[in-house]
JSON list of C-alpha atoms in Angstrom, two decimals:
[
{"chain": "A", "resi": 93, "resn": "UNK", "atom": "CA", "xyz": [-18.20, 42.82, 5.64]},
{"chain": "A", "resi": 94, "resn": "UNK", "atom": "CA", "xyz": [-14.90, 40.97, 6.01]},
{"chain": "A", "resi": 95, "resn": "UNK", "atom": "CA", "xyz": [-15.19, 37.23, 5.39]},
{"chain": "A", "resi": 96, "resn": "UNK", "atom": "CA", "xyz": [-13.43, 35.11, 8.02]},
{"chain": "A", "resi": 97, "resn": "UNK", "atom": "CA", "xyz": [-10.90, 32.60, 6.67]},
{"chain": "A", "resi": 98, "resn": "UNK", "atom": "CA", "xyz": [-11.85, 28.96, 7.25]},
{"chain": "A", "resi": 99, "resn": "UNK", "atom": "CA", "xyz": [-9.59, 27.26, 9.77]},
{"chain": "A", "resi": 100, "resn": "UNK", "atom": "CA", "xyz": [-9.68, 23.44, 10.00]},
{"chain": "A", "resi": 101, "resn": "UNK", "atom": "CA", "xyz": [-10.36, 21.96, 13.43]},
{"chain": "A", "resi": 102, "resn": "UNK", "atom": "CA", "xyz": [-7.12, 19.98, 13.25]},
{"chain": "A", "resi": 103, "resn": "UNK", "atom": "CA", "xyz": [-3.77, 20.54, 11.51]},
{"chain": "A", "resi": 104, "resn": "UNK", "atom": "CA", "xyz": [-3.13, 18.84, 8.18]},
{"chain": "A", "resi": 105, "resn": "UNK", "atom": "CA", "xyz": [-1.62, 15.44, 8.89]},
{"chain": "A", "resi": 106, "resn": "UNK", "atom": "CA", "xyz": [1.13, 13.41, 7.34]},
{"chain": "A", "resi": 107, "resn": "UNK", "atom": "CA", "xyz": [-0.72, 10.51, 5.72]},
{"chain": "A", "resi": 108, "resn": "UNK", "atom": "CA", "xyz": [0.94, 7.18, 5.04]},
{"chain": "A", "resi": 109, "resn": "UNK", "atom": "CA", "xyz": [-0.26, 5.04, 2.14]},
{"chain": "A", "resi": 110, "resn": "UNK", "atom": "CA", "xyz": [0.33, 1.38, 1.38]},
{"chain": "A", "resi": 111, "resn": "UNK", "atom": "CA", "xyz": [1.14, 0.61, -2.26]},
{"chain": "A", "resi": 112, "resn": "UNK", "atom": "CA", "xyz": [-0.12, -2.75, -3.58]},
{"chain": "A", "resi": 113, "resn": "UNK", "atom": "CA", "xyz": [-3.91, -2.82, -3.85]},
{"chain": "A", "resi": 114, "resn": "UNK", "atom": "CA", "xyz": [-4.15, 0.56, -2.13]},
{"chain": "A", "resi": 115, "resn": "UNK", "atom": "CA", "xyz": [-2.57, 2.95, -4.65]},
{"chain": "A", "resi": 116, "resn": "UNK", "atom": "CA", "xyz": [-1.92, 0.48, -7.47]},
{"chain": "A", "resi": 117, "resn": "UNK", "atom": "CA", "xyz": [-3.50, -2.70, -8.83]},
{"chain": "A", "resi": 118, "resn": "UNK", "atom": "CA", "xyz": [-0.28, -4.66, -8.95]},
{"chain": "A", "resi": 119, "resn": "UNK", "atom": "CA", "xyz": [-1.92, -7.99, -9.83]},
{"chain": "A", "resi": 120, "resn": "UNK", "atom": "CA", "xyz": [-1.32, -7.88, -13.61]},
{"chain": "A", "resi": 121, "resn": "UNK", "atom": "CA", "xyz": [2.36, -7.06, -13.24]},
{"chain": "A", "resi": 122, "resn": "UNK", "atom": "CA", "xyz": [3.05, -9.47, -10.40]},
{"chain": "A", "resi": 123, "resn": "UNK", "atom": "CA", "xyz": [1.22, -12.24, -12.24]},
{"chain": "A", "resi": 124, "resn": "UNK", "atom": "CA", "xyz": [3.39, -11.64, -15.30]},
{"chain": "A", "resi": 125, "resn": "UNK", "atom": "CA", "xyz": [6.57, -11.65, -13.21]},
{"chain": "A", "resi": 126, "resn": "UNK", "atom": "CA", "xyz": [5.67, -14.89, -11.43]},
{"chain": "A", "resi": 127, "resn": "UNK", "atom": "CA", "xyz": [4.95, -16.55, -14.74]},
{"chain": "A", "resi": 128, "resn": "UNK", "atom": "CA", "xyz": [8.30, -15.39, -16.10]},
{"chain": "A", "resi": 129, "resn": "UNK", "atom": "CA", "xyz": [10.05, -16.63, -12.95]},
{"chain": "A", "resi": 130, "resn": "UNK", "atom": "CA", "xyz": [8.37, -20.03, -13.31]},
{"chain": "A", "resi": 131, "resn": "UNK", "atom": "CA", "xyz": [9.52, -20.26, -16.92]},
{"chain": "A", "resi": 132, "resn": "UNK", "atom": "CA", "xyz": [13.06, -19.16, -16.03]},
{"chain": "A", "resi": 133, "resn": "UNK", "atom": "CA", "xyz": [13.43, -21.66, -13.18]},
{"chain": "A", "resi": 134, "resn": "UNK", "atom": "CA", "xyz": [11.30, -24.52, -14.47]},
{"chain": "A", "resi": 135, "resn": "UNK", "atom": "CA", "xyz": [9.30, -24.42, -11.22]},
{"chain": "A", "resi": 136, "resn": "UNK", "atom": "CA", "xyz": [5.53, -24.47, -11.11]},
{"chain": "A", "resi": 137, "resn": "UNK", "atom": "CA", "xyz": [4.05, -21.27, -9.61]},
{"chain": "A", "resi": 138, "resn": "UNK", "atom": "CA", "xyz": [0.31, -20.70, -9.56]},
{"chain": "A", "resi": 139, "resn": "UNK", "atom": "CA", "xyz": [0.49, -17.00, -10.40]},
{"chain": "A", "resi": 140, "resn": "UNK", "atom": "CA", "xyz": [-3.28, -16.57, -10.31]},
{"chain": "A", "resi": 141, "resn": "UNK", "atom": "CA", "xyz": [-3.36, -17.88, -6.75]},
{"chain": "A", "resi": 142, "resn": "UNK", "atom": "CA", "xyz": [-0.33, -15.84, -5.70]},
{"chain": "A", "resi": 143, "resn": "UNK", "atom": "CA", "xyz": [-1.93, -12.54, -6.67]},
{"chain": "A", "resi": 144, "resn": "UNK", "atom": "CA", "xyz": [-4.94, -13.20, -4.45]},
{"chain": "A", "resi": 145, "resn": "UNK", "atom": "CA", "xyz": [-2.76, -12.93, -1.35]},
{"chain": "A", "resi": 146, "resn": "UNK", "atom": "CA", "xyz": [-0.66, -9.83, -1.92]},
{"chain": "A", "resi": 147, "resn": "UNK", "atom": "CA", "xyz": [0.54, -7.86, 1.07]},
{"chain": "A", "resi": 148, "resn": "UNK", "atom": "CA", "xyz": [3.02, -9.95, 3.04]},
{"chain": "A", "resi": 149, "resn": "UNK", "atom": "CA", "xyz": [6.72, -10.00, 2.09]},
{"chain": "A", "resi": 150, "resn": "UNK", "atom": "CA", "xyz": [7.79, -11.70, -1.13]},
{"chain": "A", "resi": 151, "resn": "UNK", "atom": "CA", "xyz": [9.68, -14.45, 0.69]},
{"chain": "A", "resi": 152, "resn": "UNK", "atom": "CA", "xyz": [6.46, -15.74, 2.23]},
{"chain": "A", "resi": 153, "resn": "UNK", "atom": "CA", "xyz": [4.92, -16.36, -1.18]},
{"chain": "A", "resi": 154, "resn": "UNK", "atom": "CA", "xyz": [8.07, -17.83, -2.70]},
{"chain": "A", "resi": 155, "resn": "UNK", "atom": "CA", "xyz": [8.27, -20.31, 0.18]},
{"chain": "A", "resi": 156, "resn": "UNK", "atom": "CA", "xyz": [5.13, -21.92, -1.23]},
{"chain": "A", "resi": 157, "resn": "UNK", "atom": "CA", "xyz": [6.95, -22.81, -4.44]},
{"chain": "A", "resi": 158, "resn": "UNK", "atom": "CA", "xyz": [10.66, -23.17, -3.65]},
{"chain": "A", "resi": 159, "resn": "UNK", "atom": "CA", "xyz": [12.67, -25.00, -0.96]},
{"chain": "A", "resi": 160, "resn": "UNK", "atom": "CA", "xyz": [13.49, -22.76, 1.97]},
{"chain": "A", "resi": 161, "resn": "UNK", "atom": "CA", "xyz": [17.20, -22.67, 1.14]},
{"chain": "A", "resi": 162, "resn": "UNK", "atom": "CA", "xyz": [16.46, -21.35, -2.36]},
{"chain": "A", "resi": 163, "resn": "UNK", "atom": "CA", "xyz": [14.05, -18.59, -1.34]},
{"chain": "A", "resi": 164, "resn": "UNK", "atom": "CA", "xyz": [16.63, -15.77, -0.85]},
{"chain": "A", "resi": 165, "resn": "UNK", "atom": "CA", "xyz": [18.16, -16.38, -4.29]},
{"chain": "A", "resi": 166, "resn": "UNK", "atom": "CA", "xyz": [14.73, -16.62, -5.90]},
{"chain": "A", "resi": 167, "resn": "UNK", "atom": "CA", "xyz": [13.68, -13.38, -4.24]},
{"chain": "A", "resi": 168, "resn": "UNK", "atom": "CA", "xyz": [16.76, -11.65, -5.68]},
{"chain": "A", "resi": 169, "resn": "UNK", "atom": "CA", "xyz": [16.02, -13.10, -9.13]},
{"chain": "A", "resi": 170, "resn": "UNK", "atom": "CA", "xyz": [12.36, -12.06, -8.97]},
{"chain": "A", "resi": 171, "resn": "UNK", "atom": "CA", "xyz": [13.27, -8.51, -7.98]},
{"chain": "A", "resi": 172, "resn": "UNK", "atom": "CA", "xyz": [15.79, -8.24, -10.80]},
{"chain": "A", "resi": 173, "resn": "UNK", "atom": "CA", "xyz": [13.18, -9.42, -13.31]},
{"chain": "A", "resi": 174, "resn": "UNK", "atom": "CA", "xyz": [10.39, -7.29, -11.89]},
{"chain": "A", "resi": 175, "resn": "UNK", "atom": "CA", "xyz": [11.04, -3.99, -13.74]},
{"chain": "A", "resi": 176, "resn": "UNK", "atom": "CA", "xyz": [10.90, -5.74, -17.10]},
{"chain": "A", "resi": 177, "resn": "UNK", "atom": "CA", "xyz": [7.64, -7.55, -16.45]},
{"chain": "A", "resi": 178, "resn": "UNK", "atom": "CA", "xyz": [5.63, -5.78, -13.76]},
{"chain": "A", "resi": 179, "resn": "UNK", "atom": "CA", "xyz": [5.87, -2.01, -14.14]},
{"chain": "A", "resi": 180, "resn": "UNK", "atom": "CA", "xyz": [4.16, -1.38, -17.48]},
{"chain": "A", "resi": 181, "resn": "UNK", "atom": "CA", "xyz": [1.08, -3.61, -16.92]},
{"chain": "A", "resi": 182, "resn": "UNK", "atom": "CA", "xyz": [0.28, -2.16, -13.50]},
{"chain": "A", "resi": 183, "resn": "UNK", "atom": "CA", "xyz": [-2.35, 0.61, -13.34]},
{"chain": "A", "resi": 184, "resn": "UNK", "atom": "CA", "xyz": [-3.11, 3.09, -10.60]},
{"chain": "A", "resi": 185, "resn": "UNK", "atom": "CA", "xyz": [-6.26, 2.31, -8.68]},
{"chain": "A", "resi": 186, "resn": "UNK", "atom": "CA", "xyz": [-9.12, 4.80, -9.12]},
{"chain": "A", "resi": 187, "resn": "UNK", "atom": "CA", "xyz": [-8.60, 7.84, -6.93]},
{"chain": "A", "resi": 188, "resn": "UNK", "atom": "CA", "xyz": [-4.93, 7.20, -6.18]},
{"chain": "A", "resi": 189, "resn": "UNK", "atom": "CA", "xyz": [-3.60, 10.41, -7.67]},
{"chain": "A", "resi": 190, "resn": "UNK", "atom": "CA", "xyz": [-6.49, 12.41, -6.25]},
{"chain": "A", "resi": 191, "resn": "UNK", "atom": "CA", "xyz": [-5.86, 11.01, -2.76]},
{"chain": "A", "resi": 192, "resn": "UNK", "atom": "CA", "xyz": [-2.23, 12.13, -2.79]},
{"chain": "A", "resi": 193, "resn": "UNK", "atom": "CA", "xyz": [-3.29, 15.51, -4.21]},
{"chain": "A", "resi": 194, "resn": "UNK", "atom": "CA", "xyz": [-5.92, 15.93, -1.47]},
{"chain": "A", "resi": 195, "resn": "UNK", "atom": "CA", "xyz": [-3.29, 15.45, 1.24]},
{"chain": "A", "resi": 196, "resn": "UNK", "atom": "CA", "xyz": [-1.03, 17.98, -0.46]},
{"chain": "A", "resi": 197, "resn": "UNK", "atom": "CA", "xyz": [-3.87, 20.46, -0.97]},
{"chain": "A", "resi": 198, "resn": "UNK", "atom": "CA", "xyz": [-4.65, 20.30, 2.74]},
{"chain": "A", "resi": 199, "resn": "UNK", "atom": "CA", "xyz": [-1.06, 21.29, 3.53]},
{"chain": "A", "resi": 200, "resn": "UNK", "atom": "CA", "xyz": [-0.13, 17.77, 4.63]},
{"chain": "A", "resi": 201, "resn": "UNK", "atom": "CA", "xyz": [2.50, 15.29, 3.46]},
{"chain": "A", "resi": 202, "resn": "UNK", "atom": "CA", "xyz": [1.94, 11.94, 1.73]},
{"chain": "A", "resi": 203, "resn": "UNK", "atom": "CA", "xyz": [4.33, 9.07, 2.46]},
{"chain": "A", "resi": 204, "resn": "UNK", "atom": "CA", "xyz": [4.21, 5.63, 0.84]},
{"chain": "A", "resi": 205, "resn": "UNK", "atom": "CA", "xyz": [5.21, 2.83, 3.23]},
{"chain": "A", "resi": 206, "resn": "UNK", "atom": "CA", "xyz": [5.16, -0.62, 1.63]},
{"chain": "A", "resi": 207, "resn": "UNK", "atom": "CA", "xyz": [6.45, -4.16, 1.93]},
{"chain": "A", "resi": 208, "resn": "UNK", "atom": "CA", "xyz": [7.55, -3.98, -1.71]},
{"chain": "A", "resi": 209, "resn": "UNK", "atom": "CA", "xyz": [11.26, -3.76, -2.56]},
{"chain": "A", "resi": 210, "resn": "UNK", "atom": "CA", "xyz": [11.80, -0.01, -2.42]},
{"chain": "A", "resi": 211, "resn": "UNK", "atom": "CA", "xyz": [13.47, 0.53, -5.83]},
{"chain": "A", "resi": 212, "resn": "UNK", "atom": "CA", "xyz": [10.58, -1.29, -7.55]},
{"chain": "A", "resi": 213, "resn": "UNK", "atom": "CA", "xyz": [8.01, 0.65, -5.52]},
{"chain": "A", "resi": 214, "resn": "UNK", "atom": "CA", "xyz": [9.58, 3.88, -6.74]},
{"chain": "A", "resi": 215, "resn": "UNK", "atom": "CA", "xyz": [9.52, 2.63, -10.34]},
{"chain": "A", "resi": 216, "resn": "UNK", "atom": "CA", "xyz": [5.76, 2.05, -10.10]},
{"chain": "A", "resi": 217, "resn": "UNK", "atom": "CA", "xyz": [5.10, 5.51, -8.73]},
{"chain": "A", "resi": 218, "resn": "UNK", "atom": "CA", "xyz": [7.35, 7.21, -11.28]},
{"chain": "A", "resi": 219, "resn": "UNK", "atom": "CA", "xyz": [5.75, 5.28, -14.15]},
{"chain": "A", "resi": 220, "resn": "UNK", "atom": "CA", "xyz": [2.25, 6.27, -13.02]},
{"chain": "A", "resi": 221, "resn": "UNK", "atom": "CA", "xyz": [3.09, 9.89, -12.23]},
{"chain": "A", "resi": 222, "resn": "UNK", "atom": "CA", "xyz": [2.21, 9.53, -8.55]},
{"chain": "A", "resi": 223, "resn": "UNK", "atom": "CA", "xyz": [4.47, 11.78, -6.48]},
{"chain": "A", "resi": 224, "resn": "UNK", "atom": "CA", "xyz": [4.44, 11.24, -2.72]},
{"chain": "A", "resi": 225, "resn": "UNK", "atom": "CA", "xyz": [6.77, 13.19, -0.46]},
{"chain": "A", "resi": 226, "resn": "UNK", "atom": "CA", "xyz": [8.68, 10.03, 0.52]},
{"chain": "A", "resi": 227, "resn": "UNK", "atom": "CA", "xyz": [8.75, 6.31, -0.23]},
{"chain": "A", "resi": 228, "resn": "UNK", "atom": "CA", "xyz": [9.88, 3.65, 2.23]},
{"chain": "A", "resi": 229, "resn": "UNK", "atom": "CA", "xyz": [9.94, -0.01, 1.22]},
{"chain": "A", "resi": 230, "resn": "UNK", "atom": "CA", "xyz": [10.75, -3.45, 2.60]},
{"chain": "A", "resi": 231, "resn": "UNK", "atom": "CA", "xyz": [8.52, -3.06, 5.68]},
{"chain": "A", "resi": 232, "resn": "UNK", "atom": "CA", "xyz": [5.55, -5.22, 6.61]},
{"chain": "A", "resi": 233, "resn": "UNK", "atom": "CA", "xyz": [2.82, -4.99, 9.25]},
{"chain": "A", "resi": 234, "resn": "UNK", "atom": "CA", "xyz": [4.13, -3.73, 12.61]},
{"chain": "A", "resi": 235, "resn": "UNK", "atom": "CA", "xyz": [7.55, -3.00, 11.09]},
{"chain": "A", "resi": 236, "resn": "UNK", "atom": "CA", "xyz": [5.91, -0.25, 9.00]},
{"chain": "A", "resi": 237, "resn": "UNK", "atom": "CA", "xyz": [5.36, 1.65, 12.24]},
{"chain": "A", "resi": 238, "resn": "UNK", "atom": "CA", "xyz": [9.06, 2.55, 12.32]},
{"chain": "A", "resi": 239, "resn": "UNK", "atom": "CA", "xyz": [8.77, 4.60, 9.11]},
{"chain": "A", "resi": 240, "resn": "UNK", "atom": "CA", "xyz": [5.32, 5.94, 10.00]},
{"chain": "A", "resi": 241, "resn": "UNK", "atom": "CA", "xyz": [6.62, 7.29, 13.31]},
{"chain": "A", "resi": 242, "resn": "UNK", "atom": "CA", "xyz": [9.77, 8.69, 11.71]},
{"chain": "A", "resi": 243, "resn": "UNK", "atom": "CA", "xyz": [7.64, 10.69, 9.27]},
{"chain": "A", "resi": 244, "resn": "UNK", "atom": "CA", "xyz": [5.10, 11.67, 11.91]},
{"chain": "A", "resi": 245, "resn": "UNK", "atom": "CA", "xyz": [2.18, 10.00, 10.15]},
{"chain": "A", "resi": 246, "resn": "UNK", "atom": "CA", "xyz": [-1.11, 10.46, 11.96]},
{"chain": "A", "resi": 247, "resn": "UNK", "atom": "CA", "xyz": [-3.09, 8.42, 9.42]},
{"chain": "A", "resi": 248, "resn": "UNK", "atom": "CA", "xyz": [-2.16, 5.22, 7.59]},
{"chain": "A", "resi": 249, "resn": "UNK", "atom": "CA", "xyz": [-4.20, 4.09, 4.57]},
{"chain": "A", "resi": 250, "resn": "UNK", "atom": "CA", "xyz": [-4.01, 0.46, 3.49]},
{"chain": "A", "resi": 251, "resn": "UNK", "atom": "CA", "xyz": [-6.03, -2.52, 2.32]},
{"chain": "A", "resi": 252, "resn": "UNK", "atom": "CA", "xyz": [-4.66, -5.38, 4.40]},
{"chain": "A", "resi": 253, "resn": "UNK", "atom": "CA", "xyz": [-5.03, -6.61, 7.98]},
{"chain": "A", "resi": 254, "resn": "UNK", "atom": "CA", "xyz": [-1.29, -6.05, 8.27]},
{"chain": "A", "resi": 255, "resn": "UNK", "atom": "CA", "xyz": [-1.86, -2.38, 7.48]},
{"chain": "A", "resi": 256, "resn": "UNK", "atom": "CA", "xyz": [-4.27, -2.11, 10.40]},
{"chain": "A", "resi": 257, "resn": "UNK", "atom": "CA", "xyz": [-1.60, -3.58, 12.65]},
{"chain": "A", "resi": 258, "resn": "UNK", "atom": "CA", "xyz": [0.91, -1.09, 11.24]},
{"chain": "A", "resi": 259, "resn": "UNK", "atom": "CA", "xyz": [-1.33, 1.86, 12.04]},
{"chain": "A", "resi": 260, "resn": "UNK", "atom": "CA", "xyz": [-1.97, 0.55, 15.55]},
{"chain": "A", "resi": 261, "resn": "UNK", "atom": "CA", "xyz": [1.74, 0.07, 16.22]},
{"chain": "A", "resi": 262, "resn": "UNK", "atom": "CA", "xyz": [2.44, 3.61, 15.00]},
{"chain": "A", "resi": 263, "resn": "UNK", "atom": "CA", "xyz": [-0.36, 5.19, 17.03]},
{"chain": "A", "resi": 264, "resn": "UNK", "atom": "CA", "xyz": [-1.97, 6.35, 13.77]},
{"chain": "A", "resi": 265, "resn": "UNK", "atom": "CA", "xyz": [-5.58, 6.36, 12.63]},
{"chain": "A", "resi": 266, "resn": "UNK", "atom": "CA", "xyz": [-6.23, 3.25, 10.52]},
{"chain": "A", "resi": 267, "resn": "UNK", "atom": "CA", "xyz": [-8.05, 3.98, 7.27]},
{"chain": "A", "resi": 268, "resn": "UNK", "atom": "CA", "xyz": [-8.63, 0.97, 5.03]},
{"chain": "A", "resi": 269, "resn": "UNK", "atom": "CA", "xyz": [-9.90, 0.61, 1.49]},
{"chain": "A", "resi": 270, "resn": "UNK", "atom": "CA", "xyz": [-11.81, -2.49, 0.39]},
{"chain": "A", "resi": 271, "resn": "UNK", "atom": "CA", "xyz": [-9.82, -2.83, -2.83]},
{"chain": "A", "resi": 272, "resn": "UNK", "atom": "CA", "xyz": [-7.54, -5.63, -1.64]},
{"chain": "A", "resi": 273, "resn": "UNK", "atom": "CA", "xyz": [-8.10, -9.19, -0.39]},
{"chain": "A", "resi": 274, "resn": "UNK", "atom": "CA", "xyz": [-10.42, -8.21, 2.49]},
{"chain": "A", "resi": 275, "resn": "UNK", "atom": "CA", "xyz": [-13.98, -6.92, 2.41]},
{"chain": "A", "resi": 276, "resn": "UNK", "atom": "CA", "xyz": [-15.33, -4.09, 4.51]},
{"chain": "A", "resi": 277, "resn": "UNK", "atom": "CA", "xyz": [-16.75, -6.38, 7.20]},
{"chain": "A", "resi": 278, "resn": "UNK", "atom": "CA", "xyz": [-13.43, -8.19, 7.62]},
{"chain": "A", "resi": 279, "resn": "UNK", "atom": "CA", "xyz": [-11.57, -4.90, 7.90]},
{"chain": "A", "resi": 280, "resn": "UNK", "atom": "CA", "xyz": [-13.99, -3.61, 10.53]},
{"chain": "A", "resi": 281, "resn": "UNK", "atom": "CA", "xyz": [-13.74, -6.87, 12.48]},
{"chain": "A", "resi": 282, "resn": "UNK", "atom": "CA", "xyz": [-9.95, -6.49, 12.48]},
{"chain": "A", "resi": 283, "resn": "UNK", "atom": "CA", "xyz": [-10.27, -3.12, 14.20]},
{"chain": "A", "resi": 284, "resn": "UNK", "atom": "CA", "xyz": [-9.76, -0.49, 11.53]},
{"chain": "A", "resi": 285, "resn": "UNK", "atom": "CA", "xyz": [-11.04, 2.98, 12.38]},
{"chain": "A", "resi": 286, "resn": "UNK", "atom": "CA", "xyz": [-12.41, 3.87, 8.95]},
{"chain": "A", "resi": 287, "resn": "UNK", "atom": "CA", "xyz": [-13.40, 1.75, 5.94]},
{"chain": "A", "resi": 288, "resn": "UNK", "atom": "CA", "xyz": [-13.75, 3.29, 2.48]},
{"chain": "A", "resi": 289, "resn": "UNK", "atom": "CA", "xyz": [-14.88, 1.48, -0.65]},
{"chain": "A", "resi": 290, "resn": "UNK", "atom": "CA", "xyz": [-11.83, 2.88, -2.44]},
{"chain": "A", "resi": 291, "resn": "UNK", "atom": "CA", "xyz": [-9.58, 5.90, -2.69]},
{"chain": "A", "resi": 292, "resn": "UNK", "atom": "CA", "xyz": [-12.16, 7.83, -4.71]},
{"chain": "A", "resi": 293, "resn": "UNK", "atom": "CA", "xyz": [-13.87, 8.41, -1.35]},
{"chain": "A", "resi": 294, "resn": "UNK", "atom": "CA", "xyz": [-10.69, 9.55, 0.37]},
{"chain": "A", "resi": 295, "resn": "UNK", "atom": "CA", "xyz": [-10.67, 13.31, -0.45]},
{"chain": "A", "resi": 296, "resn": "UNK", "atom": "CA", "xyz": [-14.17, 13.76, 0.98]},
{"chain": "A", "resi": 297, "resn": "UNK", "atom": "CA", "xyz": [-13.26, 11.70, 4.04]},
{"chain": "A", "resi": 298, "resn": "UNK", "atom": "CA", "xyz": [-10.09, 13.75, 4.57]},
{"chain": "A", "resi": 299, "resn": "UNK", "atom": "CA", "xyz": [-12.00, 17.01, 4.34]},
{"chain": "A", "resi": 300, "resn": "UNK", "atom": "CA", "xyz": [-14.44, 15.78, 6.97]},
{"chain": "A", "resi": 301, "resn": "UNK", "atom": "CA", "xyz": [-11.64, 14.48, 9.17]},
{"chain": "A", "resi": 302, "resn": "UNK", "atom": "CA", "xyz": [-9.86, 17.83, 9.11]},
{"chain": "A", "resi": 303, "resn": "UNK", "atom": "CA", "xyz": [-13.08, 19.70, 9.84]},
{"chain": "A", "resi": 304, "resn": "UNK", "atom": "CA", "xyz": [-14.14, 17.50, 12.77]},
{"chain": "A", "resi": 305, "resn": "UNK", "atom": "CA", "xyz": [-13.19, 18.11, 16.38]},
{"chain": "A", "resi": 306, "resn": "UNK", "atom": "CA", "xyz": [-10.51, 15.66, 17.60]},
{"chain": "A", "resi": 307, "resn": "UNK", "atom": "CA", "xyz": [-12.90, 13.73, 19.83]},
{"chain": "A", "resi": 308, "resn": "UNK", "atom": "CA", "xyz": [-15.01, 12.88, 16.77]},
{"chain": "A", "resi": 309, "resn": "UNK", "atom": "CA", "xyz": [-12.11, 11.51, 14.74]},
{"chain": "A", "resi": 310, "resn": "UNK", "atom": "CA", "xyz": [-12.76, 7.76, 15.09]},
{"chain": "A", "resi": 311, "resn": "UNK", "atom": "CA", "xyz": [-15.45, 6.28, 12.86]}
]
């Protein structure tokens, strides 16, 4: 008897991934860089507080510690210091590599779309051996939709309320992981389609998503 080949109910998608607190735990590295910036500039920065609100653009956080006119220069200084302080201490979150591999194994593409300065985002991924098909940086919330649409992403995976807004603006399915500043209930209340405890659950979710009929796609 000839065995029929399994055909998924939907084509493999391009999946977008956020970076900070989705693929990587950037808190140790960012904390170290803020402390170094405080020492360099003689300005008090509560680095422990700053790393509890990762997600929005760097300038928003720096505005809490520096006069508005100084923020652009401080952002440039921070980014120049970042590779020396933040790359080595930053680990991948559990399941990050497996999530990218699951997209690839399905025949799809994995694209990282992040608010982080793009060269530093690429340094993190290279250091950790995570190899997406593309990396786009310097985009936040709804602005991420530009890159998601350009790459044809049908799913966007993030941890922040801004990532839900990005998926909505791009017309993509919003998948969120409760590894960032928001719990599962907050993510659901903000309108995400799918909440996962972390990326370790992503490969199984993706397999189910690809097997389901399109009308059953929203959780």
